[in-house]
Amino acid sequence: MPQSAEKVLDHAPLFREPEYREMLAKKKALFEGMPADDVVQKTSDWTKSWEYREKNFAREALTVNPAKACQPLGAVFVAAGFEKTMSFVHGSQGCVAYYRSHLSRHFKEPCSAVSSSMTEDAAVFGGLNNMIDGLANTYALYAPKMIAVSTTCMAEVIGDDLQSFILNAKAKGSVPQDYDVPFAHTPAFVGSHVTGYDNMLKGIVEHFWKGQERTAGTAINIIPGFDGFAVGNNRELKRMLDLMEVEYTILSDVADQFDTPSDGEYRMYDGGTTIEAAKAALNAKATLSMQEYCTTKTLDYAAGFGQETASFHYPMGIGGTDDFLMKVAEVTGKEIPDALTKERGRLIDAMADSQAWLHGKTYAIYGDPDFVYAMARFILETGGEPKHCLATNGNKAWEAQMQALFESSPYGASCKAWGGKDLWHLRSLMATEPVDLLIGNSYGKYLERDLDTPLIRLTFPIFDRHHHHRFPLWGYQGGLRLLVTLLDKIFDKLDGETIEAGVTDYSYDLTR
Amino acid sequence: MPQSAEKVLDHAPLFREPEYREMLAKKKALFEGMPADDVVQKTSDWTKSWEYREKNFAREALTVNPAKACQPLGAVFVAAGFEKTMSFVHGSQGCVAYYRSHLSRHFKEPCSAVSSSMTEDAAVFGGLNNMIDGLANTYALYAPKMIAVSTTCMAEVIGDDLQSFILNAKAKGSVPQDYDVPFAHTPAFVGSHVTGYDNMLKGIVEHFWKGQERTAGTAINIIPGFDGFAVGNNRELKRMLDLMEVEYTILSDVADQFDTPSDGEYRMYDGGTTIEAAKAALNAKATLSMQEYCTTKTLDYAAGFGQETASFHYPMGIGGTDDFLMKVAEVTGKEIPDALTKERGRLIDAMADSQAWLHGKTYAIYGDPDFVYAMARFILETGGEPKHCLATNGNKAWEAQMQALFESSPYGASCKAWGGKDLWHLRSLMATEPVDLLIGNSYGKYLERDLDTPLIRLTFPIFDRHHHHRFPLWGYQGGLRLLVTLLDKIFDKLDGETIEAGVTDYSYDLTR
Amino acid sequence: MSEALKTKIADVFNEPGCDKNQAKDEKAKKKGCSKPLTPGAAAGGCAFDGAKIALQPITDVVHLIHGPLACEGNSWDNRNAASSGAKTYRVSFTTDLSELDIVMGNGEKRLYRAIKDAVAAYAPPAVFVYQTCVTATIGDDVEAVCRHATEKLGIPCVPVNAPGFAGSKNLGNKLAGEALLDHVIGTREPEFTTPCDINIIGEYNLSGELWQIKPLFEALGIRILSCLSGDGRYEEIATAHRARVNLMVCSTALINVARKMEERWGIPYFECSFYGLSDMSATLRTTARLLVERGAPEDLIARTEALIAREEAHAWSRIAPYREALKAKRVMLYTGGVKSWSIVAALQEIGMEIVYTSVRKSTEEDKDRIKAIMEDPHMVESVPPREMYAQLKRGDADILLSGGKSQFVALKAKVPWLDINQERHHAFGGYDGMVTLVRELAKSLRNPIWQDIRRPAPWDLPNAGFPFAQIEARA
Amino acid sequence: MSEALKTKIADVFNEPGCDKNQAKDEKAKKKGCSKPLTPGAAAGGCAFDGAKIALQPITDVVHLIHGPLACEGNSWDNRNAASSGAKTYRVSFTTDLSELDIVMGNGEKRLYRAIKDAVAAYAPPAVFVYQTCVTATIGDDVEAVCRHATEKLGIPCVPVNAPGFAGSKNLGNKLAGEALLDHVIGTREPEFTTPCDINIIGEYNLSGELWQIKPLFEALGIRILSCLSGDGRYEEIATAHRARVNLMVCSTALINVARKMEERWGIPYFECSFYGLSDMSATLRTTARLLVERGAPEDLIARTEALIAREEAHAWSRIAPYREALKAKRVMLYTGGVKSWSIVAALQEIGMEIVYTSVRKSTEEDKDRIKAIMEDPHMVESVPPREMYAQLKRGDADILLSGGKSQFVALKAKVPWLDINQERHHAFGGYDGMVTLVRELAKSLRNPIWQDIRRPAPWDLPNAGFPFAQIEARA
């Protein structure tokens, strides 16, 4: 059978065929409301001026292209990291559809979560009945081992009390009395998905730990935080800890849930922290968090039981990984094995090999606060300048941490952190103070288009590339991948600029 | 200190500044011998015609842009995989400089090899004295544990006999009598680097095995073959075999030699198969070769001792990895662990997620015969068509194997294997029968430029990208990397085609 | 929920154009159109989502979401609705309400300032302001703010009052339609009219499908005066009341708009589809007939027939090579339901068998259509993933056509899948689109990964080909 | 080795322009210029490599390597010599001789056919045919084949008789020069001449360095009639004998060409360098003076001084910001040696200290120059990697400037490194190039990776900061 009888075009090239081009141009030209091309161009140019930047930064009531999501997304994410756990979001049902598709598009895996489907009536009379029916249905339909309850903003505005609702539902027999239903209030109008992660995780450990007696042991807990690269990162984390022969519990491990195989078995749930492990985690010697802003409350809670705690900013690169491993060694008393020392040496070797290509490159970076910190730190390690660092969900404390980081390196002199700003602010920053490369997620592609700055996708969500999250960014191995990702983009760009035969290809070199 | 006082340009953009453009254009215009642009264009167009293709394929005395290297390069590579072994190439000194820089540029690591520095006199009188002095100097200067001797073509043309030369040198005290000096004749005018790999490896095992009695054991030997991704691949190989709890010896393992860390220690030698292991390898139950064309003679030799033997074509993707693991299981009687089954399922899952983007894509592939086979097989697994498959060092037998592969899939119908052809032939093939993507090495970038076909670098040598070889292509994990590499290129291309604001960006989508 | 909104919802539920509604008694009517939601069961989007789906394809206006960041932060720019010009619709605008705003009751003030900021920065022809759960619950009056802003700023501000909890995505579609009826359509006169002006209602130009069929109308001299809302422009839609005929696509979404336009401006409408050769041809035929009835030149009918004959022949010739591969292949169709009957017809045209089709959101009329075209009409309502997995696993179908959410069920069950919903990357509209659909079906069915996905790891085969047992027995 | 080649080599070794040679007695002269090779020690490239380096930058001719695939297969297109036009030089041509060809003595026939194929397919202005070890050993007469082909095909075929075993890379450079002298230079007249025509000899336009200095000459009205061989064209080089002055760059490589051109056509030459501000200025000054001596307008000298003043001032102003960072930094210079004195001067100009400079391939005159400019001239011959590693490891230098082969020694020894040889990606020629060099030096020295590379893993620190011992003791 032939591949095709005649040329059948995908829609990207299809509408560039002459007949379509004409049609589209006509619409543009004829339609009265649409300004002429030169006006459009002029407006576009103006939006890239310093004048516009000032106007843009004067905004206070309007958010344009935000780079953050809401608390319940983080709650759904963290719950997915526990064994056979179903997320139950108390509130209207639409929100959950967003969380599911958001996670599913990024991880290319099905994602389960349900809501209590509150409607108008519930908004007036409270959502107790929805909770009662909802828990019962969830329990019956999806047979989870645990149901983790969080809230959408509607439930928060009307003031539903999860604790009493759940007690009520248990009393009504929705689920057995001793069934695990941890919960957390996660209003979307406070914080962001990283806050929701913290709240839900605290809700879960509180559920298991509250009122228990701690018998301090030697194992440690590690909390990965909200992380689009969790599949690769958590596995790399485990590999490193295994090499160190550390006893550990990962609190919320989504690696297997978001990377199920096609082997003929349908897994609604896969992997995750077991309930037994979550309970036993109380006795850990220490709890370490890979992302400070995902775990403020949870760590405080753990510290209240006498656990040692420490948090990192999404440790990447040499310094980031060093700090993390040192802390693990310090807390557990385990030596760092030669295998890791050798990996470290190899990463440094590779960075030194390639330093001339990275030195002095300038970057804009956006994403969650801990990621941006780590990325900027790695860029500084390569001799690059992370000029614009932006986190829509970053606060003043984060800005101060970033500033301290910048001050630790001569390459940080012209760098600035922007907390609470959105991607439209970033557009102005990049238009007025251009950089060589942009690091962010798929939403950055519009900045790539408008400002002709190559985008490197290194953080959640990534919708327009596949499977990147299956490789780690953490550890020295992850550092190598980071390094190669940056270099590939630099070389691709250089090749692209020098490929024109007879015009620029005097620099289209075989060796770089 | 400021990054720069004023703009200092790298040379790629520098010569595109107006003053330089004018100067370069003037040279082109004024210089009498240079034809006008339209003539150049016409000639260029003509070289892309069917007419030219026929002319081009009628070539028989001229090779243009060959995609192969010579035997001693393979010999130097395989010797580097043995513990503290120095390659000694008997012949003129210039060749060795090429091997060193070739390997060093690809692996971004220093590469040691010496020659006997034959000159005019040696060409007339034979190179015995060069061998005597050379071995003595090598032994003294570099303190190797073993010296592996191969030959350049000059030594072959004058007919130097390595065996007697080495005996002579030992008699003269160049090296101790019991010192290991395996050797192989590796004339460049026969075969290619894969032949040299085979010859030198056979020379080494023969040196250790000849005249020994074999006591069949349970361990197996694995020969990786000449492989630019050896650093990542050999480590992945070992990981898989360790998971299976197989006892094995890798015969020639260059992974550590070509990936030494920067940790303050200078390693002229690192890692590699120990001499004890090479000796003990005689007692293996079986010897498996990852690349048939790298090991024809070596496997025959091993079979002569009663070992089971089997060879693969650089096993990649699902089928390739399946076959390899099944054979290992069959030979050793070990079970394939769940961890690998799960990795397999995950690779299939990822491929299925992305199949719509890969289906029907057409490819040109070139490289060593085993690599091209494996790559074509993987492309067929994705529903793509490996239309032009070319190996300058491929022969008729290889063409037949490729043909059988094509016939095994409905996607192979329009595919053809070209043995003995060069990259200038491939240019004609791609010009007359275009494909979507080109898979090869750095030399492919000229085809990318001339034929506007994106290049994916997946085989030796890669000079213009860094550190790719540190990640595996073998195994299910390597398959995931292969998959992502193809997809990234496809998405990059699509984004590039749809990025023009207001013209093509109606398809510049957030989700792909 | 404001009284105004309650009234509006009641009005929409009472929609006489909706056949589903007509069959109900008064009590049921009051309860509303959408099926009651099951708390604790996975469900689809909300009314807000539905409103955005219906309106976001209007490319040149600012779509401003009034609420906490969540509604927009999780979802902006998540559909591939194509634009031939303005890109404003792809920019995400939200008031990003904080706890303080809510507690202090600052919502309305913040909204007004946000509108002002957006107008200053973008100078759009209009601003669409979307109500959300929180702002509805705390009683922010978006209608009043929009009135005020329109007056003060001199630019139309259109309130879209469809907070999530009001109901389903489908209800949201309709409420969006109401916003257009109340604030946009009829507010402007076209520069000129022709006897062949039409509107298309309920077509969103996903992956450019509107563009696939537009040339067909243009070839016949039929002008698309406006499209609701694919590749739409504000001023264009404002003139929609001057069209001679309304083409109602994907009926359940905006049926209220078509019916009310008939009521207010006497524009006849008919339900149609652009999917499949027969349906596309029927659409062209009916359009021509209705236009002629309303005064278009008589020869339009003959020219339409000629076009249909030519296009169908051309399409069939391109479909032919794939027929063998698709013949008797069993399809499971699980879409939002809106296009079910049309897709069913299309698939049957090329000789495929329909295992079942979902009618989750279909009207009774839709269902009747399906019954009319299928010999043995299997219609299903919502199917939980686990059940669908079981069906696919036991081999009930050769391929699943669905939206992205069921994709992974098919993949885990090792069955080919083709995206038929909003995230698809191919345009399936009109004659060309049918050829594309056929090609994509053939590609999906034939992809070799399905072989790999179906066969277990070779070492898990019953006869794994090497004697583990023996080896172990010997050891 | 053919008699002709032996004579040629003897002739080259006897080069009176080579000061190194002049100092030797007859016996030593006969032994040749290059140091005797040590079998079993790592060594550099061969004569063939040297010939190709010297000639491959001629962009519009076919460079055809006669031999087994090896010589070309391992090495094609391995230098970044830039072209403003033709790209033929980047295509690899070889006869790819097989065992059968060798045994059957088919080499010459095959070569002729290959020339024919290449001419037919490329229509180049000339074909350069390179002899290799094997074809020289089996006695293929490339000169005869080239004569025959030139006659038959009507296109100049130039034999380059420099088989690898003939000697070093440096000898290969000179033999390449002989091929140009014997077969190319003087075979064509330029369309016109000017009193300001010059040739540049020994400049390969790596990374476009020729282009950096060409505008300087053009600004003065000086025409570069030809360059050997950077961005060269065959026909251009054929007219080189009409220049008024030859600029001899990187002296040892092609001194025979400069001297013989003086002998044959009376063209004076002088050795010069484009590296560093002073040397660049001196080169311009001497060129102007010599041209004026030979009849160029007198004002050339004043114009040259004005240009120098302007360019030096501009360069210094751009260098200023880096001075502090580079001041007193210790450089170890390990290049092929050819540019040593020039680079030494350049580095001293910006205040750096030279730890040592290699003079492996330098002439006595080069060494005298170094002695003249360095207070305490440290010159070294070849340094084995292990020794260099030890020097760097103990902190003898702050940075190593060398070719790619020593790169890894520096990196493993944790010392910054800058590429100064043929693989460099920056152009360091002229005034602009000096600014680039300074910038690259500053970048390399300041790169933070050197801190990482120098400090051990934190857990290997003497005071690792956590009490392993105590913990273990307690456990």
PDB file of C-alpha atoms in Angstrom, chain B residues 274-423:
ATOM      1  CA  THR B 274      42.533  -6.251  32.756  1.00  0.00           C
ATOM      2  CA  ILE B 275      45.137  -8.622  31.408  1.00  0.00           C
ATOM      3  CA  GLU B 276      43.976 -11.257  33.881  1.00  0.00           C
ATOM      4  CA  ALA B 277      40.419 -10.895  32.600  1.00  0.00           C
ATOM      5  CA  ALA B 278      41.602 -11.117  29.001  1.00  0.00           C
ATOM      6  CA  LYS B 279      43.405 -14.335  29.803  1.00  0.00           C
ATOM      7  CA  ALA B 280      40.506 -15.790  31.744  1.00  0.00           C
ATOM      8  CA  ALA B 281      38.145 -14.883  28.918  1.00  0.00           C
ATOM      9  CA  LEU B 282      39.323 -18.034  27.175  1.00  0.00           C
ATOM     10  CA  ASN B 283      37.238 -20.036  29.637  1.00  0.00           C
ATOM     11  CA  ALA B 284      34.040 -18.182  28.925  1.00  0.00           C
ATOM     12  CA  LYS B 285      30.957 -20.147  28.009  1.00  0.00           C
ATOM     13  CA  ALA B 286      30.333 -17.844  25.102  1.00  0.00           C
ATOM     14  CA  THR B 287      31.493 -14.702  23.393  1.00  0.00           C
ATOM     15  CA  LEU B 288      28.862 -12.261  22.179  1.00  0.00           C
ATOM     16  CA  SER B 289      29.685  -9.440  19.829  1.00  0.00           C
ATOM     17  CA  MET B 290      27.614  -6.274  19.755  1.00  0.00           C
ATOM     18  CA  GLN B 291      28.773  -5.581  16.201  1.00  0.00           C
ATOM     19  CA  GLU B 292      29.104  -8.332  13.665  1.00  0.00           C
ATOM     20  CA  TYR B 293      31.378  -6.446  11.283  1.00  0.00           C
ATOM     21  CA  CYS B 294      33.828  -5.578  14.037  1.00  0.00           C
ATOM     22  CA  THR B 295      34.406  -9.171  15.087  1.00  0.00           C
ATOM     23  CA  THR B 296      34.207 -11.688  12.241  1.00  0.00           C
ATOM     24  CA  LYS B 297      37.687 -13.079  12.781  1.00  0.00           C
ATOM     25  CA  THR B 298      37.706 -12.711  16.527  1.00  0.00           C
ATOM     26  CA  LEU B 299      34.490 -14.705  16.898  1.00  0.00           C
ATOM     27  CA  ASP B 300      35.784 -17.407  14.561  1.00  0.00           C
ATOM     28  CA  TYR B 301      38.868 -17.615  16.686  1.00  0.00           C
ATOM     29  CA  ALA B 302      36.817 -17.899  19.878  1.00  0.00           C
ATOM     30  CA  ALA B 303      34.588 -20.521  18.294  1.00  0.00           C
ATOM     31  CA  GLY B 304      37.699 -22.514  17.476  1.00  0.00           C
ATOM     32  CA  PHE B 305      38.175 -23.026  21.216  1.00  0.00           C
ATOM     33  CA  GLY B 306      34.660 -24.358  21.566  1.00  0.00           C
ATOM     34  CA  GLN B 307      33.026 -21.177  22.815  1.00  0.00           C
ATOM     35  CA  GLU B 308      29.490 -20.424  21.748  1.00  0.00           C
ATOM     36  CA  THR B 309      29.427 -17.232  19.728  1.00  0.00           C
ATOM     37  CA  ALA B 310      26.792 -14.844  18.500  1.00  0.00           C
ATOM     38  CA  SER B 311      26.854 -11.392  17.070  1.00  0.00           C
ATOM     39  CA  PHE B 312      24.419  -8.503  16.863  1.00  0.00           C
ATOM     40  CA  HIS B 313      24.099  -5.376  14.841  1.00  0.00           C
ATOM     41  CA  TYR B 314      24.699  -2.679  17.448  1.00  0.00           C
ATOM     42  CA  PRO B 315      21.489  -3.605  19.283  1.00  0.00           C
ATOM     43  CA  MET B 316      19.185  -0.618  19.709  1.00  0.00           C
ATOM     44  CA  GLY B 317      15.459  -0.096  20.144  1.00  0.00           C
ATOM     45  CA  ILE B 318      12.949  -2.690  21.242  1.00  0.00           C
ATOM     46  CA  GLY B 319      13.683  -5.582  18.914  1.00  0.00           C
ATOM     47  CA  GLY B 320      17.433  -5.114  19.001  1.00  0.00           C
ATOM     48  CA  THR B 321      17.557  -5.034  22.779  1.00  0.00           C
ATOM     49  CA  ASP B 322      15.096  -7.937  23.049  1.00  0.00           C
ATOM     50  CA  ASP B 323      17.296 -10.097  20.858  1.00  0.00           C
ATOM     51  CA  PHE B 324      20.410  -9.278  22.790  1.00  0.00           C
ATOM     52  CA  LEU B 325      18.889  -9.872  26.227  1.00  0.00           C
ATOM     53  CA  MET B 326      17.247 -13.091  25.074  1.00  0.00           C
ATOM     54  CA  LYS B 327      20.568 -14.378  23.848  1.00  0.00           C
ATOM     55  CA  VAL B 328      22.264 -13.475  27.118  1.00  0.00           C
ATOM     56  CA  ALA B 329      19.480 -15.215  29.000  1.00  0.00           C
ATOM     57  CA  GLU B 330      19.692 -18.242  26.743  1.00  0.00           C
ATOM     58  CA  VAL B 331      23.440 -18.559  27.053  1.00  0.00           C
ATOM     59  CA  THR B 332      23.663 -17.920  30.784  1.00  0.00           C
ATOM     60  CA  GLY B 333      20.384 -19.404  31.900  1.00  0.00           C
ATOM     61  CA  LYS B 334      19.661 -16.250  33.854  1.00  0.00           C
ATOM     62  CA  GLU B 335      16.214 -14.725  34.037  1.00  0.00           C
ATOM     63  CA  ILE B 336      15.566 -11.256  32.732  1.00  0.00           C
ATOM     64  CA  PRO B 337      14.601  -9.268  35.811  1.00  0.00           C
ATOM     65  CA  ASP B 338      11.404  -7.277  36.220  1.00  0.00           C
ATOM     66  CA  ALA B 339      13.357  -4.039  36.265  1.00  0.00           C
ATOM     67  CA  LEU B 340      14.302  -4.575  32.618  1.00  0.00           C
ATOM     68  CA  THR B 341      10.822  -5.735  31.665  1.00  0.00           C
ATOM     69  CA  LYS B 342       9.497  -2.523  33.151  1.00  0.00           C
ATOM     70  CA  GLU B 343      12.017  -0.403  31.272  1.00  0.00           C
ATOM     71  CA  ARG B 344      10.947  -2.179  28.113  1.00  0.00           C
ATOM     72  CA  GLY B 345       7.315  -1.394  28.819  1.00  0.00           C
ATOM     73  CA  ARG B 346       8.159   2.222  29.463  1.00  0.00           C
ATOM     74  CA  LEU B 347      10.013   2.575  26.190  1.00  0.00           C
ATOM     75  CA  ILE B 348       7.087   1.068  24.292  1.00  0.00           C
ATOM     76  CA  ASP B 349       4.738   3.361  26.156  1.00  0.00           C
ATOM     77  CA  ALA B 350       6.773   6.406  25.216  1.00  0.00           C
ATOM     78  CA  MET B 351       6.987   5.314  21.585  1.00  0.00           C
ATOM     79  CA  ALA B 352       3.238   4.794  21.446  1.00  0.00           C
ATOM     80  CA  ASP B 353       2.617   8.216  23.007  1.00  0.00           C
ATOM     81  CA  SER B 354       4.589   9.840  20.227  1.00  0.00           C
ATOM     82  CA  GLN B 355       3.892   7.548  17.295  1.00  0.00           C
ATOM     83  CA  ALA B 356       1.794  10.027  15.348  1.00  0.00           C
ATOM     84  CA  TRP B 357       4.777  12.371  15.083  1.00  0.00           C
ATOM     85  CA  LEU B 358       7.153   9.708  13.833  1.00  0.00           C
ATOM     86  CA  HIS B 359       4.881   7.760  11.565  1.00  0.00           C
ATOM     87  CA  GLY B 360       5.763   7.994   7.898  1.00  0.00           C
ATOM     88  CA  LYS B 361       8.845  10.161   8.396  1.00  0.00           C
ATOM     89  CA  THR B 362      11.569   9.320   5.905  1.00  0.00           C
ATOM     90  CA  TYR B 363      15.281   9.104   6.681  1.00  0.00           C
ATOM     91  CA  ALA B 364      18.712   8.875   5.174  1.00  0.00           C
ATOM     92  CA  ILE B 365      21.111   7.008   7.455  1.00  0.00           C
ATOM     93  CA  TYR B 366      24.845   6.506   7.079  1.00  0.00           C
ATOM     94  CA  GLY B 367      27.646   5.163   9.231  1.00  0.00           C
ATOM     95  CA  ASP B 368      29.246   1.835   9.987  1.00  0.00           C
ATOM     96  CA  PRO B 369      27.312  -1.214   8.767  1.00  0.00           C
ATOM     97  CA  ASP B 370      26.123  -2.418  12.158  1.00  0.00           C
ATOM     98  CA  PHE B 371      25.031   1.039  13.253  1.00  0.00           C
ATOM     99  CA  VAL B 372      23.103   1.647  10.051  1.00  0.00           C
ATOM    100  CA  TYR B 373      21.359  -1.697  10.451  1.00  0.00           C
ATOM    101  CA  ALA B 374      20.324  -0.934  14.022  1.00  0.00           C
ATOM    102  CA  MET B 375      19.231   2.585  13.251  1.00  0.00           C
ATOM    103  CA  ALA B 376      17.134   1.442  10.291  1.00  0.00           C
ATOM    104  CA  ARG B 377      15.558  -1.235  12.447  1.00  0.00           C
ATOM    105  CA  PHE B 378      14.615   1.290  15.082  1.00  0.00           C
ATOM    106  CA  ILE B 379      13.199   3.669  12.491  1.00  0.00           C
ATOM    107  CA  LEU B 380      11.043   0.842  11.168  1.00  0.00           C
ATOM    108  CA  GLU B 381       9.829   0.250  14.726  1.00  0.00           C
ATOM    109  CA  THR B 382       8.616   3.846  14.848  1.00  0.00           C
ATOM    110  CA  GLY B 383       6.743   3.570  11.556  1.00  0.00           C
ATOM    111  CA  GLY B 384       9.345   5.586   9.694  1.00  0.00           C
ATOM    112  CA  GLU B 385      11.034   4.724   6.418  1.00  0.00           C
ATOM    113  CA  PRO B 386      14.824   4.450   6.327  1.00  0.00           C
ATOM    114  CA  LYS B 387      14.905   5.229   2.601  1.00  0.00           C
ATOM    115  CA  HIS B 388      18.620   5.664   1.980  1.00  0.00           C
ATOM    116  CA  CYS B 389      20.928   3.500   4.079  1.00  0.00           C
ATOM    117  CA  LEU B 390      24.581   3.931   3.270  1.00  0.00           C
ATOM    118  CA  ALA B 391      27.818   2.488   4.594  1.00  0.00           C
ATOM    119  CA  THR B 392      31.049   3.335   2.802  1.00  0.00           C
ATOM    120  CA  ASN B 393      32.495   0.282   4.511  1.00  0.00           C
ATOM    121  CA  GLY B 394      29.446  -1.896   3.868  1.00  0.00           C
ATOM    122  CA  ASN B 395      29.702  -4.833   1.484  1.00  0.00           C
ATOM    123  CA  LYS B 396      27.331  -7.042  -0.513  1.00  0.00           C
ATOM    124  CA  ALA B 397      26.603  -9.294   2.471  1.00  0.00           C
ATOM    125  CA  TRP B 398      25.585  -6.242   4.443  1.00  0.00           C
ATOM    126  CA  GLU B 399      23.362  -5.035   1.634  1.00  0.00           C
ATOM    127  CA  ALA B 400      21.629  -8.397   1.674  1.00  0.00           C
ATOM    128  CA  GLN B 401      21.093  -8.230   5.437  1.00  0.00           C
ATOM    129  CA  MET B 402      19.655  -4.761   5.066  1.00  0.00           C
ATOM    130  CA  GLN B 403      17.380  -5.930   2.285  1.00  0.00           C
ATOM    131  CA  ALA B 404      16.065  -8.728   4.495  1.00  0.00           C
ATOM    132  CA  LEU B 405      15.402  -6.155   7.196  1.00  0.00           C
ATOM    133  CA  PHE B 406      13.490  -3.944   4.779  1.00  0.00           C
ATOM    134  CA  GLU B 407      11.439  -6.886   3.644  1.00  0.00           C
ATOM    135  CA  SER B 408      10.435  -7.647   7.208  1.00  0.00           C
ATOM    136  CA  SER B 409       8.365  -4.458   7.390  1.00  0.00           C
ATOM    137  CA  PRO B 410       5.782  -2.787   5.159  1.00  0.00           C
ATOM    138  CA  TYR B 411       7.739   0.418   5.772  1.00  0.00           C
ATOM    139  CA  GLY B 412      10.821  -1.007   4.142  1.00  0.00           C
ATOM    140  CA  ALA B 413       9.293  -1.217   0.680  1.00  0.00           C
ATOM    141  CA  SER B 414      10.905   1.921  -0.713  1.00  0.00           C
ATOM    142  CA  CYS B 415      14.175   1.537   1.167  1.00  0.00           C
ATOM    143  CA  LYS B 416      17.562   0.633  -0.214  1.00  0.00           C
ATOM    144  CA  ALA B 417      21.002  -0.103   1.227  1.00  0.00           C
ATOM    145  CA  TRP B 418      24.091   1.278  -0.444  1.00  0.00           C
ATOM    146  CA  GLY B 419      27.338  -0.461   0.427  1.00  0.00           C
ATOM    147  CA  GLY B 420      30.668   1.005  -0.650  1.00  0.00           C
ATOM    148  CA  LYS B 421      29.177   4.356  -1.525  1.00  0.00           C
ATOM    149  CA  ASP B 422      30.363   7.684  -0.159  1.00  0.00           C
ATOM    150  CA  LEU B 423      28.697  10.845   1.098  1.00  0.00           C
TER     151      LEU B 423
END
